[in-house]
mmCIF file of C-alpha atoms in Angstrom:
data_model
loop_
_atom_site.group_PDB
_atom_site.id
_atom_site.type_symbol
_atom_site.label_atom_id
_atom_site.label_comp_id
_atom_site.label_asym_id
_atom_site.label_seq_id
_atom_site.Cartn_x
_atom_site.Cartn_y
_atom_site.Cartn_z
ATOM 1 C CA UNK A 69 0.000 0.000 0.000
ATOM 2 C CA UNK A 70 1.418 3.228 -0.462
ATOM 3 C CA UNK A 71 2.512 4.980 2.342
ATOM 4 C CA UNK A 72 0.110 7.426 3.553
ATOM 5 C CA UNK A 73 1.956 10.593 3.962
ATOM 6 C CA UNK A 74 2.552 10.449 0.252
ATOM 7 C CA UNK A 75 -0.957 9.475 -0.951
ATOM 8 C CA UNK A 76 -1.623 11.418 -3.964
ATOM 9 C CA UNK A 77 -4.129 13.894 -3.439
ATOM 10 C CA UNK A 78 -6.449 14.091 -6.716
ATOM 11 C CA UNK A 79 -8.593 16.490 -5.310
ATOM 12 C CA UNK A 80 -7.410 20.554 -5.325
ATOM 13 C CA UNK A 81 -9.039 21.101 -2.160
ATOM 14 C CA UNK A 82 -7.283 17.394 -0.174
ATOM 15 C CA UNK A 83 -4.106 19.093 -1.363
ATOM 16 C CA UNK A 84 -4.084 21.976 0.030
ATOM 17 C CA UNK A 85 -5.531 20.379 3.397
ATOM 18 C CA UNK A 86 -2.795 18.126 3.183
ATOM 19 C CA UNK A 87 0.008 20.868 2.855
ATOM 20 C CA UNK A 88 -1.266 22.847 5.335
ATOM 21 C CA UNK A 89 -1.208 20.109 7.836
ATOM 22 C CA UNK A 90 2.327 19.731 6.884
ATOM 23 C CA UNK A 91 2.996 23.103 6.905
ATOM 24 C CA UNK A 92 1.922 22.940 10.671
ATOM 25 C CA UNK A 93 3.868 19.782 11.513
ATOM 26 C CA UNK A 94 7.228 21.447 10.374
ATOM 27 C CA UNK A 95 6.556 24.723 12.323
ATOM 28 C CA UNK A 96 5.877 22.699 15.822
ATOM 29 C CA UNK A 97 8.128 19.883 15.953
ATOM 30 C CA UNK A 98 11.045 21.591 16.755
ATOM 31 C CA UNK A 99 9.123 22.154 20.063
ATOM 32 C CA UNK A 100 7.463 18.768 20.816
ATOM 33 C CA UNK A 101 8.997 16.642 23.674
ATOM 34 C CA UNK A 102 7.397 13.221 24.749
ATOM 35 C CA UNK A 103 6.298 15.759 27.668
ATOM 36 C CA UNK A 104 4.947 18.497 26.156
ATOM 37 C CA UNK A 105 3.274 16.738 22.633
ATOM 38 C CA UNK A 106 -0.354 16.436 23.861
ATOM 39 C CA UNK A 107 -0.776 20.225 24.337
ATOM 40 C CA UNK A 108 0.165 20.333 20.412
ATOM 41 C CA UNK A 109 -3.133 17.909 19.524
ATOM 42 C CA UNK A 110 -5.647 19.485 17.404
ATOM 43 C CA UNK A 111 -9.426 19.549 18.197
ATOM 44 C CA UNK A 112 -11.374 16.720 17.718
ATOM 45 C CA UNK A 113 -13.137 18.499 14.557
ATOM 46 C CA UNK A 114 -10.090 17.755 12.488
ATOM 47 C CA UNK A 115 -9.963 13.706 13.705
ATOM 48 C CA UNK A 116 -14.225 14.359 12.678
ATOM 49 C CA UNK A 117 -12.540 15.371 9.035
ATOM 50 C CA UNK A 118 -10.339 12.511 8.980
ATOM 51 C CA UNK A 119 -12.595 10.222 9.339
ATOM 52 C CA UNK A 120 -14.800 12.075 6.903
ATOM 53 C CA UNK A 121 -12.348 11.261 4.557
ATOM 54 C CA UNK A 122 -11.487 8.018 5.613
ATOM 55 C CA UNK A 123 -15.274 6.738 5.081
ATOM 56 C CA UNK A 124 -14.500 6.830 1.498
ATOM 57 C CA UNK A 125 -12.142 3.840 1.838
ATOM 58 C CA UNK A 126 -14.831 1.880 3.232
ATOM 59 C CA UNK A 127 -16.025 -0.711 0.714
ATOM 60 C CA UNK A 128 -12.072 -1.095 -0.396
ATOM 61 C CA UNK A 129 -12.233 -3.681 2.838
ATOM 62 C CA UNK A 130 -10.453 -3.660 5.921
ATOM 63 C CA UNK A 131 -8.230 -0.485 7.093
ATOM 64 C CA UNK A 132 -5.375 -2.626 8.924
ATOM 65 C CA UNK A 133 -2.960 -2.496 6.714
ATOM 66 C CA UNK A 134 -3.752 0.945 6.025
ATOM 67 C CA UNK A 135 -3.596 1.723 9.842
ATOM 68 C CA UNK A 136 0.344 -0.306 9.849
ATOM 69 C CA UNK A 137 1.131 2.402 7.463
ATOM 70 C CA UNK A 138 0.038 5.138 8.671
ATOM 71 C CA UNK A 139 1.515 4.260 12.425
ATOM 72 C CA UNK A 140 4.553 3.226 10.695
ATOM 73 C CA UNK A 141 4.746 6.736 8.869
ATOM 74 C CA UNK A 142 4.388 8.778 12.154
ATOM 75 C CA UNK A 143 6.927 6.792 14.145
ATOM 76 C CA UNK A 144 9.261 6.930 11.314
ATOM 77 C CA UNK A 145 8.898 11.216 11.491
ATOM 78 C CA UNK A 146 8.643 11.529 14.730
ATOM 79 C CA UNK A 147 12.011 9.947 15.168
ATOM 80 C CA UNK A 148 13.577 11.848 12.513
ATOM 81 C CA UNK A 149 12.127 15.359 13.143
ATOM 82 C CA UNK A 150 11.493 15.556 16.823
ATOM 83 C CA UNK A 151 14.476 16.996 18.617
ATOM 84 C CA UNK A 152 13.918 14.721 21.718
ATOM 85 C CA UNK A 153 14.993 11.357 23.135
ATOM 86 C CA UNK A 154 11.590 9.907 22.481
ATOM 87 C CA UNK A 155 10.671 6.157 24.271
ATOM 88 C CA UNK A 156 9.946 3.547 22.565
ATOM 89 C CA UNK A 157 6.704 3.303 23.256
ATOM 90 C CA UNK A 158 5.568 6.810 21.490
ATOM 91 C CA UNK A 159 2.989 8.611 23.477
ATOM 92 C CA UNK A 160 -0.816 8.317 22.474
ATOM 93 C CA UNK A 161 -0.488 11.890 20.497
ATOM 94 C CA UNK A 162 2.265 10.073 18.139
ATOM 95 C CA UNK A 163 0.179 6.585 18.024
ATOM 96 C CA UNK A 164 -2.139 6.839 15.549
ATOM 97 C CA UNK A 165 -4.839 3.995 14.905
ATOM 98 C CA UNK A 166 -7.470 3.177 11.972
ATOM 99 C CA UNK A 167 -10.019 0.853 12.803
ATOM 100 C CA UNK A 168 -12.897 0.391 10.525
ATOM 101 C CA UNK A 169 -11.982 3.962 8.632
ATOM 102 C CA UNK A 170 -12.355 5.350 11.676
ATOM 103 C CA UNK A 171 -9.535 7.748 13.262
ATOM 104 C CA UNK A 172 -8.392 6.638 16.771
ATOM 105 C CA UNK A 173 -4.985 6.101 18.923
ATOM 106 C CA UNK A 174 -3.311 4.151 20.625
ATOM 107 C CA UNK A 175 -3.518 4.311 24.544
ATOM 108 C CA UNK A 176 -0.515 2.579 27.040
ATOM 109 C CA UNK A 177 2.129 0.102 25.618
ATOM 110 C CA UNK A 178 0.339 -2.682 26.286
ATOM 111 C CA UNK A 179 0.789 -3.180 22.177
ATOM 112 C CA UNK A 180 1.356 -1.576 19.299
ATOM 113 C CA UNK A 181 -2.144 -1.743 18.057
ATOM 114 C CA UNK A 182 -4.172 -2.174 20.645
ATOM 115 C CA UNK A 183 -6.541 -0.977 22.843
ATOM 116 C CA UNK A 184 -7.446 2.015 20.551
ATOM 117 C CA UNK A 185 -9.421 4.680 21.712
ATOM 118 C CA UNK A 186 -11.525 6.397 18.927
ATOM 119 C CA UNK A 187 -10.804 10.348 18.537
ATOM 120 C CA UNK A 188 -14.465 11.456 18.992
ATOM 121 C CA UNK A 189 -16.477 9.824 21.430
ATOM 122 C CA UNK A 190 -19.158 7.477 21.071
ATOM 123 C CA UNK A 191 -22.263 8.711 20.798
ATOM 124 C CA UNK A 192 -23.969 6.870 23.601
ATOM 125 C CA UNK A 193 -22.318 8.276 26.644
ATOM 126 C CA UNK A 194 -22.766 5.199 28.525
ATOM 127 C CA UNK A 195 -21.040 2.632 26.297
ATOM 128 C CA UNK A 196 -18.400 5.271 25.770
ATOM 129 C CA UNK A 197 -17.436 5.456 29.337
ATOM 130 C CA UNK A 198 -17.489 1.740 29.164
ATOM 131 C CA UNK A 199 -15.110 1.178 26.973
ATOM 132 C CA UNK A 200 -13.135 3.848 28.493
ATOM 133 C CA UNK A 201 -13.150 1.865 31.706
ATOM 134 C CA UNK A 202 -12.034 -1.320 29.499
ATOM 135 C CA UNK A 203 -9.360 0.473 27.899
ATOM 136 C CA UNK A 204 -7.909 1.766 31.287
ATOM 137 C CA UNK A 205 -8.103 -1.419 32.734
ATOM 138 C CA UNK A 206 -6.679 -3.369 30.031
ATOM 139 C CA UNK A 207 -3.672 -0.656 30.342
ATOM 140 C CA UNK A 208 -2.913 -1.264 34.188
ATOM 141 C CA UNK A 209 -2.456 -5.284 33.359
ATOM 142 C CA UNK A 210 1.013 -6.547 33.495
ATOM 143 C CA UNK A 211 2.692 -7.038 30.592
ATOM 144 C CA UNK A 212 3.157 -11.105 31.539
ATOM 145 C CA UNK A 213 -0.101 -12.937 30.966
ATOM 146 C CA UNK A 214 1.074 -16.189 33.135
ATOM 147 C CA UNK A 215 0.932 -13.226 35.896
ATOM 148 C CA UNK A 216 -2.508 -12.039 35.252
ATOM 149 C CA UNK A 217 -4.274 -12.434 39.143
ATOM 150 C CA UNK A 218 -7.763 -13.919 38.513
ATOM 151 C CA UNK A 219 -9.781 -11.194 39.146
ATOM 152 C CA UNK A 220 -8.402 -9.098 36.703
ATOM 153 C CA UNK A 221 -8.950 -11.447 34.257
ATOM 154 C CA UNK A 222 -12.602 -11.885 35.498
ATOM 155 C CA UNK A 223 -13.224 -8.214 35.196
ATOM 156 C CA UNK A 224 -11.790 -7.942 31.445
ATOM 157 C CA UNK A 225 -14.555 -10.770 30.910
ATOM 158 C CA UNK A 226 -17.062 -8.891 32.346
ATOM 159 C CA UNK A 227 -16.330 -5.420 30.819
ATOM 160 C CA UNK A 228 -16.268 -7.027 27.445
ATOM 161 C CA UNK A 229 -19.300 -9.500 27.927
ATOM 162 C CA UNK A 230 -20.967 -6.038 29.347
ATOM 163 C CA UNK A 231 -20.087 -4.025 26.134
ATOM 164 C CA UNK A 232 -21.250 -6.272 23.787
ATOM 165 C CA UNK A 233 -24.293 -6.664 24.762
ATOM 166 C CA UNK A 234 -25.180 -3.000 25.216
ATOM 167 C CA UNK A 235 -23.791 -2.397 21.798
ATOM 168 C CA UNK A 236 -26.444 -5.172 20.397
ATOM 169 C CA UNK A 237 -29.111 -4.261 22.402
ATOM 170 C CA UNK A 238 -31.117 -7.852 22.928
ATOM 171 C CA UNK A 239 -31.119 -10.418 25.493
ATOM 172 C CA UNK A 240 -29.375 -13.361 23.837
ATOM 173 C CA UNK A 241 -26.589 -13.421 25.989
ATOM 174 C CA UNK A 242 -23.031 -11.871 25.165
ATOM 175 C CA UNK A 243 -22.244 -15.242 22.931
ATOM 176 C CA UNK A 244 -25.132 -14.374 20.497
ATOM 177 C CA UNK A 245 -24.040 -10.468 21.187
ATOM 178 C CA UNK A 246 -20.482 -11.121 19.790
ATOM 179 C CA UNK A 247 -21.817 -13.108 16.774
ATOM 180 C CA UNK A 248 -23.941 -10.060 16.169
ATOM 181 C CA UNK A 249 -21.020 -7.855 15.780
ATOM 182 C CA UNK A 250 -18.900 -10.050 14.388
ATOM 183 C CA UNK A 251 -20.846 -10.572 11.406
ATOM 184 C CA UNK A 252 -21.486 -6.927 11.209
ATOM 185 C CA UNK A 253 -17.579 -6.091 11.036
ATOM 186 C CA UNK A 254 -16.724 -9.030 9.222
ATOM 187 C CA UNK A 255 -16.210 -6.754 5.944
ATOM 188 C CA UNK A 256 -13.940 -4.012 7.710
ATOM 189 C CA UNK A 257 -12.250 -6.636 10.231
ATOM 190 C CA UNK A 258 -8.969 -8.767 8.820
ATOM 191 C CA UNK A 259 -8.832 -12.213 8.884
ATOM 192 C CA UNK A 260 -6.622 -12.802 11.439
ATOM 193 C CA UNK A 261 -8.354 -10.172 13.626
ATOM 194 C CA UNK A 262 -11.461 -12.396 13.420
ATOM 195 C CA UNK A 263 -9.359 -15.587 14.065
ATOM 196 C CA UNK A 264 -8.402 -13.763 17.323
ATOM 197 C CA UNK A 265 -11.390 -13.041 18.381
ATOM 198 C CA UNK A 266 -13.185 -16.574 17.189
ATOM 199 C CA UNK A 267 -10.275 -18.038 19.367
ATOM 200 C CA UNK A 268 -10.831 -15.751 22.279
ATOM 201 C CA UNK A 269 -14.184 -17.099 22.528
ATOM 202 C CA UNK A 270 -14.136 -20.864 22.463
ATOM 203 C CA UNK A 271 -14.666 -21.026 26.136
ATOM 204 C CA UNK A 272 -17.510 -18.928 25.665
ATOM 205 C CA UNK A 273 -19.474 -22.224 26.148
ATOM 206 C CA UNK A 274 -19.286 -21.569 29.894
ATOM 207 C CA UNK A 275 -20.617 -17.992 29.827
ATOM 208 C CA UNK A 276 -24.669 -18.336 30.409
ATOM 209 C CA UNK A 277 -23.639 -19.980 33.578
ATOM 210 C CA UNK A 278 -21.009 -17.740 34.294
ATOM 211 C CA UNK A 279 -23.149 -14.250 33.556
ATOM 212 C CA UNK A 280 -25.615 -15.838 36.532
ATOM 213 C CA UNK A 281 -22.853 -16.814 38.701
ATOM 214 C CA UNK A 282 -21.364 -13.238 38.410
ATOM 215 C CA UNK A 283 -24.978 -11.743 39.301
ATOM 216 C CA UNK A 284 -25.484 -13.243 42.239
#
């Protein structure tokens, strides 16, 4: 795919967007310190254009590759322009993240895709600050997963059992929730990201009597 800072524009108007964005990288980054970079993040209306944009991509298929690129691109200038020891795990402001044509970031170094927290909230505010709670918690686990204590490991099955089936809407259980959305995605989700999550969920056999147990 070709990288994404180099896209041709074929539209007068993406041009000059894109050179003005440029324009605006090269005046700042002399500044920017691992520190300082997230006072240097735009407002969310220009993620909303992004994404805008973005949606065109949609029925090309999945943005993953896309997303490599594009994280790949902004490492790859940050290291080069930023006059600053930067870690290795960039912060969120230099971690950019495409899922579904959507505009997100990275959040923690838990890995270098994932969990990805979109740029403009979710519209419900209730599922948002779900998945905000997810995302944080999924952050504070340790990096070993032999050392994951049991309750944590409950609670990221209950956060995501939770979130799927507020995102569906029905009864059916979170099984018949992730099938849901799982067929919904299938188009703008990778292969392999489906073979993760199919995987993930093989012991979902247990959950109906799990759910009860955990309202009790």
């Amino acid at each position: 795919m070709t990288n994404p800072v180099t896209y041709p524009c074929t539209r007068p108007w993406l041009s000059t967007m894109a050179e003005a964005y440029d324009a605006k990288w090269r005046a700042e980054s002399r500044w920017l310190t691992a520190e300082n970079v997230d006072g240097y993040v735009l407002d969310v209306e220009h993620a909303v254009v992004a994404t805008w944009i973005l949606a065109g991509l949609r029925n090309t298929g999945h943005s993953h590759d896309y997303s490599s690129d594009l994280r790949m691109s902004v490492t790859e200038r940050a290291i080069r322009e930023i006059d600053d020891d930067l870690p290795s795990s960039l912060p969120a402001a230099l971690s950019p993240a495409v899922i579904g044509w959507t505009l997100g970031r990275v959040e923690g170094s838990v890995d270098g895709s994932l969990p990805v927290v979109p740029a403009y909230p979710l519209p419900d505010p209730f599922v948002y600050s779900a998945y905000e709670g997810l995302v944080e918690h999924v952050i504070g686990l340790p990096a070993e997963v032999d050392s994951l204590p049991e309750l944590a490991g409950s609670a990221t099955y209950v956060r995501s059992a939770g979130l799927a089936e507020a995102l569906v809407g029905d009864e059916g259980g979170p099984q018949r929730a992730l099938d849901k959305l799982m067929r919904e995605t299938s188009l703008l989700t990778p292969s392999n990201g489906l073979f993760r999550i199919q995987s993930a969920c093989r012991c979902s056999a247990s959950w109906p009597e799990w759910m009860s147990d955990r309202k009790m």
